[in-house]
Amino acid sequence: DTAVSQTPKYLVTQMGNDKSIKCEQNLGHDTMYWYKQDSKKFLKIMFSYNNKELIINETVPNRFSPKSPDKAHLNLHINSLELGDSAVYFCASSPWTREGQETQYFGPGTRLLVL
Amino acid sequence: RKEVEQDPGPFNVPEGATVAFNCTYSNSASQSFFWYRQDCRKEPKLLMSVYSSGNEDGRFTAQLNRASQYISLLIRDSKLSDSATYLCVANKAAGNKLTFGGGTRVLVKP
């Protein structure tokens, strides 16, 4: 059984389009995350939700809007796609602790290419 | 300056040899540290947490030096399957916000 799953795995689209990436986890975790890994391989956090509540919101253009319908799902909607949005987007989940020492489990990634 | 910095490598390692590499972190508020492993075109996976006293997991040994703000990973008896990118990760106490280094690429060759 896949612990953290993302769809789609690959997404090729034109500049200016709007697209969504879906993420689901079946680990029973309270917290979910979106990360972006650029061409230089740096992995940066974008958002984090704990029990459907936004707790981390890094400096991300407001064209990116996360939505958490329940604690097992965290979707990412991107409006007006730009060339610089091309990257691999990883979803992750973890149990919640104040100390932040819990392992994060990553999904397989969504490779987004904006043409 | 990046919050977490690593030598990108690659470190070319003969099979069976030992390899060690460090990562430095700039935020003294960082509380917990990890090494994640990422294979080519795959997701990162936790390799091991790093404890203040140092810790070992099989062939892997991690050390933390808070005074100098660096973390190290040592791999003994390298296997071909150890070829991967090793990501150094720091976490501040609040919010489970992981800060990743750019990764150190290790290539183990026969």
Coordinates of C-alpha atoms in Angstrom, one line a residue:
Chain A
D1 CA 0.0 0.0 0.0
T2 CA 1.3 3.4 -0.9
A3 CA 1.7 5.6 2.2
V4 CA 1.8 9.0 0.5
S5 CA 0.5 9.2 -3.0
Q6 CA 0.4 12.1 -5.5
T7 CA -1.3 12.5 -8.8
P8 CA -0.4 13.2 -11.4
K9 CA 3.2 11.9 -11.6
Y10 CA 4.0 14.0 -14.6
L11 CA 2.4 17.2 -15.7
V12 CA 3.3 19.1 -18.9
T13 CA 1.3 22.3 -19.5
Q14 CA 1.4 25.7 -21.2
M15 CA 2.3 28.9 -19.5
G16 CA -0.8 30.7 -18.2
N17 CA -2.8 27.5 -17.5
D18 CA -4.2 26.5 -14.1
K19 CA -3.4 23.1 -12.7
S20 CA -3.9 21.0 -9.6
I21 CA -1.8 18.4 -7.9
K22 CA -3.4 16.0 -5.4
C23 CA -1.9 14.3 -2.4
E24 CA -3.3 11.7 -0.1
Q25 CA -1.7 9.9 2.9
N26 CA -3.0 6.7 4.6
L27 CA -0.6 6.9 7.5
G28 CA -3.0 8.6 9.9
H29 CA -0.7 11.6 10.2
D30 CA -2.0 15.0 11.4
T31 CA 0.4 17.1 9.3
M32 CA 1.0 17.4 5.6
Y33 CA 3.4 19.5 3.6
W34 CA 4.2 20.6 0.1
Y35 CA 7.8 21.0 -1.0
K36 CA 9.3 22.3 -4.3
Q37 CA 12.6 20.8 -5.6
D38 CA 14.1 23.0 -8.3
S39 CA 16.6 22.1 -11.0
K40 CA 19.5 22.6 -8.6
K41 CA 17.9 20.0 -6.4
F42 CA 17.2 22.3 -3.5
L43 CA 14.2 21.1 -1.6
K44 CA 12.2 24.0 -0.1
I45 CA 9.1 23.9 2.0
M46 CA 6.1 25.8 0.6
F47 CA 3.2 25.0 2.9
S48 CA 2.3 22.8 5.9
Y49 CA -1.1 21.9 7.3
N50 CA -1.9 20.4 10.7
N51 CA -5.4 19.0 11.0
K52 CA -6.6 21.0 8.0
E53 CA -5.1 24.2 9.5
L54 CA -2.4 26.1 7.7
I55 CA 0.7 26.3 9.9
I56 CA 3.5 27.1 7.6
N57 CA 3.3 29.4 4.6
E58 CA 6.6 30.3 3.1
T59 CA 7.2 33.1 0.8
V60 CA 5.3 31.6 -2.1
P61 CA 3.5 33.5 -4.9
N62 CA -0.2 33.7 -4.2
R63 CA -0.8 31.9 -7.5
F64 CA -0.2 28.8 -5.3
S65 CA -3.1 27.8 -3.1
P66 CA -3.1 24.7 -1.0
K67 CA -6.4 23.1 0.1
S68 CA -6.9 20.5 2.7
P69 CA -10.4 19.0 2.6
D70 CA -9.5 16.6 5.5
K71 CA -6.3 15.6 7.3
A72 CA -5.5 12.8 4.8
H73 CA -5.5 15.1 1.8
L74 CA -3.6 18.2 0.8
N75 CA -4.0 19.5 -2.7
L76 CA -2.0 22.2 -4.4
H77 CA -3.6 24.5 -7.0
I78 CA -1.5 26.7 -9.2
N79 CA -2.9 29.5 -11.2
S80 CA -1.4 31.2 -14.2
L81 CA 1.6 28.9 -14.5
E82 CA 5.0 30.4 -15.3
L83 CA 8.1 28.9 -16.7
G84 CA 9.8 29.2 -13.3
D85 CA 7.2 26.9 -11.8
S86 CA 8.8 23.9 -13.6
A87 CA 10.1 21.7 -10.8
V88 CA 9.4 18.5 -8.9
Y89 CA 6.7 19.0 -6.2
F90 CA 6.8 16.6 -3.3
C91 CA 4.0 16.1 -0.8
A92 CA 4.9 14.8 2.6
S93 CA 3.2 13.9 5.9
S94 CA 4.3 13.3 9.5
P95 CA 2.8 13.0 13.0
W96 CA 2.7 16.3 14.8
T97 CA 4.9 17.1 17.7
R98 CA 5.9 20.5 19.1
E99 CA 9.5 19.6 19.0
G100 CA 9.4 18.7 15.3
Q101 CA 11.4 15.5 15.5
E102 CA 9.1 13.3 13.6
T103 CA 10.1 11.7 10.4
Q104 CA 8.5 13.1 7.3
Y105 CA 7.3 10.6 4.7
F106 CA 7.4 11.9 1.1
G107 CA 5.3 11.1 -1.9
P108 CA 6.9 10.1 -5.2
G109 CA 6.8 13.6 -6.5
T110 CA 5.0 15.4 -9.4
R111 CA 7.2 16.5 -12.2
L112 CA 5.8 19.7 -13.6
L113 CA 7.1 21.1 -16.8
V114 CA 5.7 24.5 -18.0
L115 CA 6.2 25.2 -21.7
Chain B
R1 CA 24.3 32.2 2.7
K2 CA 22.1 29.1 2.7
E3 CA 20.8 27.9 6.1
V4 CA 22.1 24.4 5.5
E5 CA 25.2 24.0 3.3
Q6 CA 26.7 20.8 1.8
D7 CA 29.5 19.9 -0.5
P8 CA 27.6 18.8 -3.6
G9 CA 30.3 16.2 -4.6
P10 CA 30.3 13.9 -6.2
F11 CA 32.3 11.8 -3.9
N12 CA 33.6 8.8 -5.9
V13 CA 34.1 6.0 -3.5
P14 CA 35.5 2.5 -4.2
E15 CA 33.3 -0.3 -3.0
G16 CA 34.2 -1.3 0.5
A17 CA 35.8 2.0 1.3
T18 CA 34.8 4.6 4.0
V19 CA 33.5 8.0 3.0
A20 CA 32.6 10.9 5.3
F21 CA 31.1 14.3 4.6
N22 CA 29.8 17.2 6.5
C23 CA 27.1 19.8 6.4
T24 CA 27.0 23.1 8.2
Y25 CA 24.0 25.0 9.4
S26 CA 23.8 28.7 10.2
N27 CA 20.7 28.9 12.4
S28 CA 21.7 28.2 16.0
A29 CA 18.0 27.8 16.9
S30 CA 18.0 24.5 15.0
Q31 CA 17.0 21.8 17.4
S32 CA 16.9 18.5 15.5
F33 CA 18.9 17.2 12.6
F34 CA 18.5 14.4 10.1
W35 CA 20.1 12.7 7.2
Y36 CA 17.8 11.9 4.3
R37 CA 18.7 9.9 1.3
Q38 CA 17.4 10.6 -2.2
D39 CA 17.9 8.3 -5.1
C40 CA 17.8 9.6 -8.7
R41 CA 14.3 10.7 -9.6
K42 CA 12.9 9.4 -6.3
E43 CA 11.6 11.0 -3.2
P44 CA 13.7 11.7 -0.1
K45 CA 13.7 9.0 2.6
L46 CA 14.9 9.3 6.2
L47 CA 18.2 7.6 6.6
M48 CA 18.8 8.5 10.3
S49 CA 18.2 11.2 12.9
V50 CA 21.3 12.8 14.4
Y51 CA 21.6 13.0 18.1
S52 CA 23.9 15.2 20.2
S53 CA 25.9 12.2 21.5
G54 CA 26.4 10.8 18.0
N55 CA 24.6 7.7 16.8
E56 CA 25.3 4.7 14.6
D57 CA 23.0 2.6 12.5
G58 CA 24.8 -0.3 10.9
R59 CA 27.4 1.0 8.6
F60 CA 26.3 4.6 9.0
T61 CA 27.5 7.0 11.8
A62 CA 26.2 10.5 12.3
Q63 CA 27.7 13.1 14.5
L64 CA 26.5 16.6 15.6
N65 CA 28.8 19.4 16.7
R66 CA 26.7 22.2 18.0
A67 CA 29.6 24.4 18.9
S68 CA 30.8 24.5 15.3
Q69 CA 27.4 24.0 13.9
Y70 CA 28.1 21.0 11.7
I71 CA 26.7 17.5 11.2
S72 CA 28.6 14.7 9.7
L73 CA 27.8 11.3 8.1
L74 CA 30.2 8.5 7.8
I75 CA 29.6 5.4 5.7
R76 CA 31.7 2.4 6.3
D77 CA 32.2 -0.6 3.9
S78 CA 30.4 1.3 1.1
K79 CA 28.1 -0.8 -1.1
L80 CA 27.1 0.0 -4.6
S81 CA 23.6 0.5 -3.3
D82 CA 24.8 3.4 -1.2
S83 CA 25.1 5.5 -4.4
A84 CA 22.6 8.3 -3.8
T85 CA 22.3 12.0 -2.8
Y86 CA 22.5 12.5 1.0
L87 CA 20.5 15.4 2.2
C88 CA 21.3 17.1 5.5
V89 CA 18.3 18.5 7.3
A90 CA 17.9 20.9 10.2
N91 CA 14.6 21.6 12.1
K92 CA 13.8 24.4 14.4
A93 CA 11.7 23.5 17.4
A94 CA 8.5 25.1 16.2
G95 CA 6.4 23.8 13.4
N96 CA 8.2 20.8 11.9
K97 CA 9.7 23.1 9.3
L98 CA 12.6 21.1 7.8
T99 CA 15.4 23.0 6.1
F100 CA 17.2 20.9 3.6
G101 CA 20.8 21.3 2.3
G102 CA 21.4 20.9 -1.4
G103 CA 22.7 17.3 -1.0
T104 CA 26.0 15.5 -1.3
R105 CA 26.1 13.1 -4.2
V106 CA 27.9 9.8 -3.5
L107 CA 28.9 7.4 -6.2
V108 CA 30.2 4.0 -5.1
K109 CA 32.1 2.2 -7.8
P110 CA 33.2 -1.4 -8.1

